[in-house]
Short mmCIF file of C-alpha atoms in Angstrom, two decimals:
data_model
loop_
_atom_site.label_atom_id
_atom_site.label_comp_id
_atom_site.label_asym_id
_atom_site.label_seq_id
_atom_site.Cartn_x
_atom_site.Cartn_y
_atom_site.Cartn_z
CA MET A 1 0.04 0.05 0.20
CA TYR A 2 1.44 3.41 -0.73
CA TYR A 3 -0.51 6.27 0.46
CA PHE A 4 -0.23 9.92 -1.11
CA VAL A 5 -2.38 13.48 -1.06
CA HIS A 6 -2.78 15.52 -4.46
CA LYS A 7 -5.01 18.42 -4.12
CA ASN A 8 -6.07 17.74 -1.01
CA LYS A 9 -7.55 14.49 -1.56
CA SER A 10 -6.04 10.94 -0.10
CA TYR A 11 -5.43 8.48 -2.41
CA CYS A 12 -3.88 4.56 -1.53
CA VAL A 13 -2.34 2.48 -4.31
CA ASP A 14 -2.60 -1.22 -3.47
CA ALA A 15 -0.11 -3.24 -5.91
CA THR A 16 -0.51 -6.26 -4.16
CA ALA A 17 -2.50 -8.21 -6.63
CA GLU A 18 -1.18 -9.57 -9.60
CA SER A 19 -0.72 -7.28 -12.62
CA GLY A 20 2.20 -8.45 -14.53
CA ARG A 21 4.11 -4.55 -13.96
CA LEU A 22 7.15 -4.94 -12.87
CA GLY A 23 6.97 -1.78 -10.49
CA ARG A 24 4.88 -3.71 -8.22
CA LEU A 25 7.73 -6.07 -7.35
CA ILE A 26 10.16 -3.03 -6.05
CA ASN A 27 10.68 -3.84 -2.35
CA HIS A 28 10.39 -1.49 0.70
CA SER A 29 13.07 0.33 3.07
CA LYS A 30 12.16 3.17 4.98
CA VAL A 31 16.33 3.67 5.55
CA ALA A 32 18.32 1.92 2.43
CA GLY A 33 15.75 3.21 -0.31
CA ASN A 34 17.43 3.76 -3.69
CA CYS A 35 14.20 5.07 -5.28
CA HIS A 36 11.97 7.47 -4.47
CA THR A 37 8.26 8.03 -5.79
CA LYS A 38 7.26 11.45 -7.34
CA LEU A 39 3.86 13.08 -7.93
CA ILE A 40 3.07 14.13 -11.43
CA ASP A 41 0.02 15.88 -12.46
CA ILE A 42 -1.39 14.97 -15.97
CA ASN A 43 -4.59 16.64 -17.19
CA GLN A 44 -5.60 17.03 -13.82
CA ARG A 45 -5.02 13.23 -12.64
CA PRO A 46 -1.96 12.35 -10.22
CA TYR A 47 0.61 9.82 -11.25
CA LEU A 48 3.03 8.19 -9.15
CA ILE A 49 6.68 7.80 -10.77
CA LEU A 50 9.40 5.83 -9.21
CA VAL A 51 12.91 8.02 -9.47
CA ALA A 52 16.30 6.88 -8.61
CA SER A 53 17.80 8.80 -5.68
CA ARG A 54 21.16 7.51 -6.48
CA ASP A 55 22.95 5.89 -9.52
CA ILE A 56 21.89 2.17 -9.01
CA SER A 57 24.32 -0.69 -10.17
CA ALA A 58 22.85 -3.21 -12.35
CA GLY A 59 21.76 -6.14 -10.78
CA GLU A 60 20.76 -3.96 -7.45
CA GLU A 61 17.82 -4.25 -5.86
CA LEU A 62 15.14 -1.52 -6.13
CA LEU A 63 13.94 -0.39 -2.81
CA TYR A 64 11.65 2.65 -1.74
CA ASP A 65 9.52 3.56 1.35
CA TYR A 66 6.06 2.25 0.92
CA GLY A 67 5.14 5.36 3.09
CA ASP A 68 2.59 3.23 5.38
CA ARG A 69 2.72 4.38 8.87
CA SER A 70 -0.30 3.43 10.03
CA LYS A 71 -0.64 1.55 13.38
CA SER A 72 -2.72 -1.42 12.27
CA SER A 73 -0.27 -1.99 9.34
CA LEU A 74 2.90 -1.53 11.36
CA GLU A 75 1.76 -3.92 14.09
CA SER A 76 0.91 -6.67 11.25
CA HIS A 77 4.07 -5.97 9.12
CA PRO A 78 6.85 -4.71 11.49
CA TRP A 79 9.47 -5.08 8.44
CA LEU A 80 7.62 -1.64 7.42
CA LYS A 81 9.68 -0.07 10.32
CA SER A 82 13.03 -0.69 8.63
#
């Protein structure tokens, strides 16, 4: 789950379902991410893109912060803290 706000409206992206899109396979790291999300607006619609935070070596795992800080998620998935 990835939560964000665009023009005072809250959104949640749920990439848990199989979709065939490779972006859903990028893993979480709160502290060691090498990618970050960037919100762009195209025709008044929000889109999230992933951008490299630094040079990434071939074969290196892609990681970014999922952004989920809800108490229930942190209790169910303690790995979100790291």
